Amino acid sequence: MHAAVVRSFDAPPRFEEFPTPQPSTANEVLVDVIAVGLHPRVRSAADGTHYTSDGTLPMVPGVDAVGRTAHGELLYFVADDDAPGTMAEQAVVDRRRAITLPEGTDPIAVAAAMNPGMSSWVALRRRVAFQPGGSVLVMGATGNAGQLAVQIAKYLGASHVIGAGRDPHRLDLLKSLGADDLVGLDGDADAVAERLGRAAADVDVVIDYLWGKPTELAMPAVLKARTDRSKALNWIQIGSMAGLEITLPSYVLRAANLTIMGSGQGSVTAAGILAELPSLSEEIASGSLAVDPLPIPLSQVERAWSTPTGPGQRIVLTP
């Protein structure tokens, strides 16, 4: 078969011949891959920077995909940690990590949205006991996953959603996706802190795709502005687009009822994640969540790696 193959962490994958994987257990089946998303998680694996990377090369990137079995069944699946990636003409699927999609489902839309969508969906349904009527701040709301997080928070019953990000053009789009307030993160640090405190003082949950300096700024600003500091605030760290580390003053943990947690591989079981996928896929398939895929043939994976995307777009490779 052909696949996107990484032979150096310093170069994008290339379209090459690669050995076809073979099922090795009764739970596994070989599928023809129809669509696979080029997610930030995939890029970080392909350049060796993801925390799960063990440095082994060559490798096929890709963490999920939509594929069809020899019997015609349409599946969305998450690749096993030990299996070759999904950016290939064929992939081995562990049926315990897959869901069946109804006929008529747009595989490209599902491939584009499931990975970025499940980050906030799983966080709000598995990491915290989020209740309808609660309020949510999305840090990094101008990214693809952040835009979906705004929509998902609203879908799950949030009464108030604040989107925070740097790109003013992408921020403006969030109003049409359900954001009640917007906070720009560019400019003077004190002014940014004041805006964050005013807009998000009493939120119940923060979904954080940024970390780094923006979070260092936002966390004290939000906590200092709270009307009741004993009111629980769950800060869910999902991405690190702005930095891998923060400096956290100790008083922040004493002065407010703050819980900091992560949501990702390891903090939620594979079974827990899989249990959430059918309901999320239904919302994607029904059009309840705005999705804007940009399909590119797998044979052009090198071009895809450097293709710019518009607000809310996600590149999807099609074998």
Short mmCIF file of N, CA and C in Angstrom, two decimals, residues 130-255:
data_model
loop_
_atom_site.label_atom_id
_atom_site.label_comp_id
_atom_site.label_asym_id
_atom_site.label_seq_id
_atom_site.Cartn_x
_atom_site.Cartn_y
_atom_site.Cartn_z
N PHE A 130 -19.93 18.94 34.49
CA PHE A 130 -20.48 20.20 33.99
C PHE A 130 -22.00 20.13 33.94
N GLN A 131 -22.62 21.17 34.45
CA GLN A 131 -24.07 21.22 34.53
C GLN A 131 -24.62 22.28 33.60
N PRO A 132 -25.76 22.00 32.94
CA PRO A 132 -26.42 23.04 32.13
C PRO A 132 -26.64 24.30 32.98
N GLY A 133 -26.40 25.43 32.37
CA GLY A 133 -26.49 26.69 33.10
C GLY A 133 -25.15 27.21 33.56
N GLY A 134 -24.11 26.37 33.49
CA GLY A 134 -22.77 26.81 33.87
C GLY A 134 -22.17 27.71 32.82
N SER A 135 -21.02 28.29 33.15
CA SER A 135 -20.36 29.21 32.23
C SER A 135 -18.94 28.73 31.95
N VAL A 136 -18.45 29.05 30.73
CA VAL A 136 -17.19 28.49 30.26
C VAL A 136 -16.36 29.58 29.59
N LEU A 137 -15.06 29.60 29.91
CA LEU A 137 -14.08 30.41 29.20
C LEU A 137 -13.24 29.48 28.35
N VAL A 138 -13.13 29.77 27.05
CA VAL A 138 -12.29 28.99 26.16
C VAL A 138 -11.05 29.81 25.83
N MET A 139 -9.91 29.37 26.34
CA MET A 139 -8.63 30.01 26.03
C MET A 139 -8.08 29.37 24.75
N GLY A 140 -7.87 30.19 23.72
CA GLY A 140 -7.47 29.66 22.43
C GLY A 140 -8.68 29.34 21.57
N ALA A 141 -9.71 30.18 21.70
CA ALA A 141 -10.97 29.93 21.01
C ALA A 141 -10.90 30.18 19.52
N THR A 142 -9.81 30.79 19.03
CA THR A 142 -9.72 31.08 17.60
C THR A 142 -9.13 29.93 16.80
N GLY A 143 -8.65 28.89 17.47
CA GLY A 143 -8.18 27.70 16.77
C GLY A 143 -9.34 26.79 16.39
N ASN A 144 -9.06 25.75 15.63
CA ASN A 144 -10.11 24.84 15.19
C ASN A 144 -10.79 24.16 16.36
N ALA A 145 -10.00 23.61 17.28
CA ALA A 145 -10.58 22.95 18.45
C ALA A 145 -11.30 23.96 19.35
N GLY A 146 -10.73 25.17 19.46
CA GLY A 146 -11.36 26.19 20.27
C GLY A 146 -12.71 26.63 19.73
N GLN A 147 -12.82 26.76 18.41
CA GLN A 147 -14.10 27.12 17.82
C GLN A 147 -15.14 26.04 18.08
N LEU A 148 -14.74 24.78 17.97
CA LEU A 148 -15.67 23.71 18.28
C LEU A 148 -16.01 23.69 19.76
N ALA A 149 -15.05 24.03 20.62
CA ALA A 149 -15.31 24.06 22.06
C ALA A 149 -16.39 25.08 22.41
N VAL A 150 -16.38 26.24 21.74
CA VAL A 150 -17.43 27.23 21.96
C VAL A 150 -18.79 26.63 21.62
N GLN A 151 -18.87 25.97 20.47
CA GLN A 151 -20.14 25.37 20.05
C GLN A 151 -20.57 24.24 20.98
N ILE A 152 -19.62 23.41 21.37
CA ILE A 152 -19.94 22.25 22.21
C ILE A 152 -20.37 22.69 23.60
N ALA A 153 -19.71 23.70 24.16
CA ALA A 153 -20.14 24.21 25.46
C ALA A 153 -21.58 24.69 25.41
N LYS A 154 -21.93 25.39 24.35
CA LYS A 154 -23.31 25.85 24.18
C LYS A 154 -24.26 24.67 24.02
N TYR A 155 -23.86 23.69 23.22
CA TYR A 155 -24.71 22.52 22.99
C TYR A 155 -24.97 21.77 24.29
N LEU A 156 -23.95 21.69 25.15
CA LEU A 156 -24.09 20.97 26.42
C LEU A 156 -24.77 21.81 27.50
N GLY A 157 -25.24 23.00 27.15
CA GLY A 157 -26.08 23.75 28.07
C GLY A 157 -25.45 24.94 28.75
N ALA A 158 -24.26 25.36 28.33
CA ALA A 158 -23.64 26.52 28.96
C ALA A 158 -24.52 27.76 28.75
N SER A 159 -24.72 28.51 29.81
CA SER A 159 -25.52 29.73 29.70
C SER A 159 -24.71 30.90 29.20
N HIS A 160 -23.38 30.82 29.39
CA HIS A 160 -22.51 31.93 29.00
C HIS A 160 -21.17 31.35 28.59
N VAL A 161 -20.70 31.69 27.38
CA VAL A 161 -19.42 31.21 26.87
C VAL A 161 -18.59 32.41 26.44
N ILE A 162 -17.36 32.47 26.95
CA ILE A 162 -16.43 33.53 26.60
C ILE A 162 -15.31 32.94 25.75
N GLY A 163 -15.06 33.53 24.60
CA GLY A 163 -13.97 33.08 23.74
C GLY A 163 -12.80 34.05 23.85
N ALA A 164 -11.60 33.54 24.12
CA ALA A 164 -10.41 34.37 24.24
C ALA A 164 -9.37 33.90 23.23
N GLY A 165 -8.79 34.85 22.49
CA GLY A 165 -7.77 34.50 21.51
C GLY A 165 -7.09 35.74 20.97
N ARG A 166 -6.10 35.54 20.10
CA ARG A 166 -5.30 36.65 19.61
C ARG A 166 -5.79 37.20 18.27
N ASP A 167 -6.26 36.35 17.40
CA ASP A 167 -6.60 36.75 16.05
C ASP A 167 -7.94 37.48 16.03
N PRO A 168 -7.97 38.79 15.79
CA PRO A 168 -9.23 39.54 15.87
C PRO A 168 -10.25 39.11 14.81
N HIS A 169 -9.79 38.72 13.63
CA HIS A 169 -10.72 38.29 12.59
C HIS A 169 -11.40 36.98 12.97
N ARG A 170 -10.62 36.05 13.52
CA ARG A 170 -11.21 34.78 13.94
C ARG A 170 -12.07 34.96 15.18
N LEU A 171 -11.70 35.89 16.05
CA LEU A 171 -12.54 36.17 17.22
C LEU A 171 -13.93 36.63 16.81
N ASP A 172 -13.99 37.48 15.81
CA ASP A 172 -15.28 38.00 15.36
C ASP A 172 -16.21 36.88 14.91
N LEU A 173 -15.66 35.81 14.33
CA LEU A 173 -16.48 34.71 13.85
C LEU A 173 -17.16 33.95 14.98
N LEU A 174 -16.61 34.04 16.19
CA LEU A 174 -17.13 33.24 17.30
C LEU A 174 -18.53 33.66 17.73
N LYS A 175 -18.91 34.89 17.48
CA LYS A 175 -20.25 35.34 17.82
C LYS A 175 -21.30 34.49 17.10
N SER A 176 -21.03 34.20 15.82
CA SER A 176 -21.98 33.40 15.04
C SER A 176 -22.00 31.95 15.48
N LEU A 177 -20.99 31.52 16.25
CA LEU A 177 -20.92 30.13 16.72
C LEU A 177 -21.43 29.98 18.14
N GLY A 178 -21.88 31.07 18.75
CA GLY A 178 -22.49 30.97 20.07
C GLY A 178 -21.78 31.68 21.19
N ALA A 179 -20.63 32.30 20.93
CA ALA A 179 -19.92 33.01 22.00
C ALA A 179 -20.71 34.22 22.46
N ASP A 180 -20.80 34.40 23.77
CA ASP A 180 -21.53 35.54 24.34
C ASP A 180 -20.62 36.74 24.53
N ASP A 181 -19.34 36.47 24.83
CA ASP A 181 -18.36 37.55 25.01
C ASP A 181 -17.05 37.13 24.35
N LEU A 182 -16.27 38.12 23.92
CA LEU A 182 -14.98 37.87 23.30
C LEU A 182 -13.92 38.67 24.04
N VAL A 183 -12.74 38.08 24.19
CA VAL A 183 -11.62 38.76 24.83
C VAL A 183 -10.39 38.61 23.95
N GLY A 184 -9.85 39.73 23.49
CA GLY A 184 -8.60 39.70 22.73
C GLY A 184 -7.41 39.59 23.67
N LEU A 185 -6.46 38.74 23.32
CA LEU A 185 -5.30 38.50 24.17
C LEU A 185 -4.05 39.25 23.72
N ASP A 186 -4.19 40.08 22.71
CA ASP A 186 -3.07 40.90 22.27
C ASP A 186 -3.06 42.23 23.00
N GLY A 187 -1.87 42.81 23.14
CA GLY A 187 -1.76 44.14 23.71
C GLY A 187 -1.10 44.15 25.07
N ASP A 188 -1.21 45.29 25.76
CA ASP A 188 -0.62 45.47 27.08
C ASP A 188 -1.11 44.41 28.06
N ALA A 189 -0.19 43.81 28.81
CA ALA A 189 -0.53 42.71 29.71
C ALA A 189 -1.56 43.12 30.75
N ASP A 190 -1.40 44.30 31.33
CA ASP A 190 -2.36 44.74 32.34
C ASP A 190 -3.75 44.94 31.75
N ALA A 191 -3.79 45.47 30.54
CA ALA A 191 -5.08 45.67 29.88
C ALA A 191 -5.74 44.34 29.55
N VAL A 192 -4.95 43.37 29.10
CA VAL A 192 -5.48 42.05 28.81
C VAL A 192 -6.02 41.40 30.08
N ALA A 193 -5.25 41.52 31.18
CA ALA A 193 -5.70 40.95 32.45
C ALA A 193 -7.01 41.58 32.91
N GLU A 194 -7.13 42.87 32.74
CA GLU A 194 -8.35 43.55 33.15
C GLU A 194 -9.55 43.06 32.32
N ARG A 195 -9.34 42.89 31.01
CA ARG A 195 -10.42 42.39 30.15
C ARG A 195 -10.83 40.97 30.54
N LEU A 196 -9.84 40.13 30.79
CA LEU A 196 -10.15 38.75 31.18
C LEU A 196 -10.91 38.70 32.50
N GLY A 197 -10.44 39.48 33.48
CA GLY A 197 -11.10 39.49 34.77
C GLY A 197 -12.53 39.97 34.68
N ARG A 198 -12.75 41.02 33.89
CA ARG A 198 -14.10 41.58 33.75
C ARG A 198 -15.04 40.59 33.05
N ALA A 199 -14.55 39.91 32.02
CA ALA A 199 -15.42 39.05 31.22
C ALA A 199 -15.63 37.67 31.85
N ALA A 200 -14.61 37.14 32.52
CA ALA A 200 -14.65 35.73 32.93
C ALA A 200 -14.52 35.51 34.42
N ALA A 201 -14.79 36.53 35.21
CA ALA A 201 -14.56 36.45 36.65
C ALA A 201 -15.26 35.26 37.30
N ASP A 202 -16.48 34.97 36.90
CA ASP A 202 -17.27 33.98 37.63
C ASP A 202 -17.58 32.74 36.82
N VAL A 203 -16.71 32.40 35.87
CA VAL A 203 -16.94 31.18 35.09
C VAL A 203 -16.77 29.95 35.97
N ASP A 204 -17.37 28.86 35.53
CA ASP A 204 -17.27 27.59 36.25
C ASP A 204 -16.13 26.72 35.71
N VAL A 205 -15.86 26.83 34.39
CA VAL A 205 -14.87 25.98 33.75
C VAL A 205 -14.05 26.81 32.78
N VAL A 206 -12.75 26.56 32.74
CA VAL A 206 -11.87 27.10 31.70
C VAL A 206 -11.35 25.93 30.88
N ILE A 207 -11.55 26.00 29.57
CA ILE A 207 -10.97 25.03 28.64
C ILE A 207 -9.78 25.71 28.00
N ASP A 208 -8.59 25.20 28.28
CA ASP A 208 -7.36 25.91 27.94
C ASP A 208 -6.56 25.16 26.88
N TYR A 209 -6.52 25.75 25.68
CA TYR A 209 -5.71 25.19 24.59
C TYR A 209 -4.37 25.91 24.46
N LEU A 210 -4.09 26.90 25.30
CA LEU A 210 -2.91 27.74 25.12
C LEU A 210 -1.78 27.40 26.07
N TRP A 211 -2.04 27.44 27.38
CA TRP A 211 -1.02 27.31 28.42
C TRP A 211 0.04 28.39 28.22
N GLY A 212 1.23 28.23 28.75
CA GLY A 212 2.29 29.22 28.58
C GLY A 212 1.91 30.58 29.16
N LYS A 213 2.46 31.65 28.58
CA LYS A 213 2.29 33.01 29.10
C LYS A 213 0.82 33.46 29.17
N PRO A 214 -0.02 33.13 28.16
CA PRO A 214 -1.42 33.56 28.29
C PRO A 214 -2.11 33.01 29.53
N THR A 215 -1.79 31.78 29.90
CA THR A 215 -2.40 31.19 31.09
C THR A 215 -1.81 31.80 32.36
N GLU A 216 -0.49 32.06 32.35
CA GLU A 216 0.12 32.75 33.49
C GLU A 216 -0.58 34.08 33.77
N LEU A 217 -0.98 34.75 32.72
CA LEU A 217 -1.66 36.03 32.84
C LEU A 217 -3.11 35.85 33.24
N ALA A 218 -3.78 34.88 32.62
CA ALA A 218 -5.23 34.74 32.80
C ALA A 218 -5.61 34.19 34.16
N MET A 219 -4.87 33.24 34.67
CA MET A 219 -5.28 32.55 35.88
C MET A 219 -5.39 33.50 37.09
N PRO A 220 -4.36 34.29 37.40
CA PRO A 220 -4.51 35.23 38.53
C PRO A 220 -5.57 36.29 38.25
N ALA A 221 -5.67 36.74 36.98
CA ALA A 221 -6.63 37.79 36.66
C ALA A 221 -8.06 37.33 36.91
N VAL A 222 -8.38 36.12 36.47
CA VAL A 222 -9.73 35.59 36.66
C VAL A 222 -10.02 35.35 38.14
N LEU A 223 -9.06 34.77 38.86
CA LEU A 223 -9.29 34.45 40.26
C LEU A 223 -9.44 35.70 41.13
N LYS A 224 -8.63 36.71 40.86
CA LYS A 224 -8.71 37.94 41.64
C LYS A 224 -10.03 38.65 41.43
N ALA A 225 -10.64 38.49 40.27
CA ALA A 225 -11.87 39.20 39.95
C ALA A 225 -13.13 38.46 40.40
N ARG A 226 -13.00 37.24 40.93
CA ARG A 226 -14.18 36.45 41.26
C ARG A 226 -14.99 37.10 42.38
N THR A 227 -16.29 37.07 42.20
CA THR A 227 -17.19 37.59 43.24
C THR A 227 -17.10 36.76 44.50
N ASP A 228 -17.05 35.44 44.34
CA ASP A 228 -16.94 34.51 45.45
C ASP A 228 -15.79 33.56 45.13
N ARG A 229 -14.64 33.75 45.78
CA ARG A 229 -13.47 32.94 45.46
C ARG A 229 -13.60 31.50 45.95
N SER A 230 -14.58 31.23 46.82
CA SER A 230 -14.78 29.85 47.26
C SER A 230 -15.62 29.05 46.26
N LYS A 231 -16.16 29.73 45.26
CA LYS A 231 -16.90 29.04 44.20
C LYS A 231 -15.92 28.25 43.35
N ALA A 232 -16.24 26.97 43.09
CA ALA A 232 -15.32 26.09 42.38
C ALA A 232 -15.04 26.58 40.96
N LEU A 233 -13.76 26.53 40.59
CA LEU A 233 -13.34 26.81 39.22
C LEU A 233 -12.47 25.65 38.76
N ASN A 234 -12.89 24.99 37.70
CA ASN A 234 -12.13 23.88 37.12
C ASN A 234 -11.40 24.38 35.89
N TRP A 235 -10.07 24.34 35.94
CA TRP A 235 -9.23 24.80 34.82
C TRP A 235 -8.70 23.56 34.12
N ILE A 236 -9.19 23.30 32.90
CA ILE A 236 -8.85 22.06 32.19
C ILE A 236 -7.82 22.36 31.12
N GLN A 237 -6.61 21.84 31.30
CA GLN A 237 -5.51 22.05 30.37
C GLN A 237 -5.58 20.97 29.29
N ILE A 238 -5.75 21.41 28.02
CA ILE A 238 -5.89 20.47 26.91
C ILE A 238 -4.75 20.62 25.91
N GLY A 239 -4.38 21.87 25.59
CA GLY A 239 -3.33 22.11 24.61
C GLY A 239 -2.26 23.03 25.15
N SER A 240 -1.18 23.14 24.41
CA SER A 240 -0.06 23.99 24.83
C SER A 240 0.45 24.79 23.64
N MET A 241 -0.48 25.40 22.91
CA MET A 241 -0.11 26.14 21.71
C MET A 241 0.77 27.35 22.01
N ALA A 242 0.70 27.87 23.24
CA ALA A 242 1.49 29.06 23.58
C ALA A 242 2.67 28.75 24.50
N GLY A 243 2.86 27.50 24.88
CA GLY A 243 3.98 27.16 25.74
C GLY A 243 3.72 25.89 26.52
N LEU A 244 4.80 25.17 26.83
CA LEU A 244 4.68 23.89 27.53
C LEU A 244 4.62 24.05 29.04
N GLU A 245 5.03 25.22 29.56
CA GLU A 245 5.14 25.39 31.01
C GLU A 245 4.55 26.72 31.43
N ILE A 246 4.19 26.80 32.72
CA ILE A 246 3.80 28.08 33.31
C ILE A 246 4.50 28.22 34.66
N THR A 247 4.62 29.46 35.12
CA THR A 247 5.03 29.74 36.49
C THR A 247 3.76 30.07 37.26
N LEU A 248 3.49 29.31 38.32
CA LEU A 248 2.25 29.46 39.07
C LEU A 248 2.54 29.93 40.49
N PRO A 249 2.18 31.18 40.83
CA PRO A 249 2.39 31.65 42.20
C PRO A 249 1.58 30.79 43.19
N SER A 250 2.17 30.47 44.31
CA SER A 250 1.51 29.59 45.27
C SER A 250 0.22 30.18 45.82
N TYR A 251 0.16 31.52 45.93
CA TYR A 251 -1.03 32.13 46.53
C TYR A 251 -2.29 31.85 45.70
N VAL A 252 -2.11 31.61 44.39
CA VAL A 252 -3.26 31.34 43.53
C VAL A 252 -4.02 30.12 44.02
N LEU A 253 -3.30 29.12 44.49
CA LEU A 253 -3.94 27.89 44.95
C LEU A 253 -4.56 28.05 46.33
N ARG A 254 -4.08 29.02 47.11
CA ARG A 254 -4.64 29.23 48.45
C ARG A 254 -5.81 30.21 48.44
N ALA A 255 -5.79 31.13 47.49
CA ALA A 255 -6.72 32.26 47.54
C ALA A 255 -8.05 31.99 46.86
#
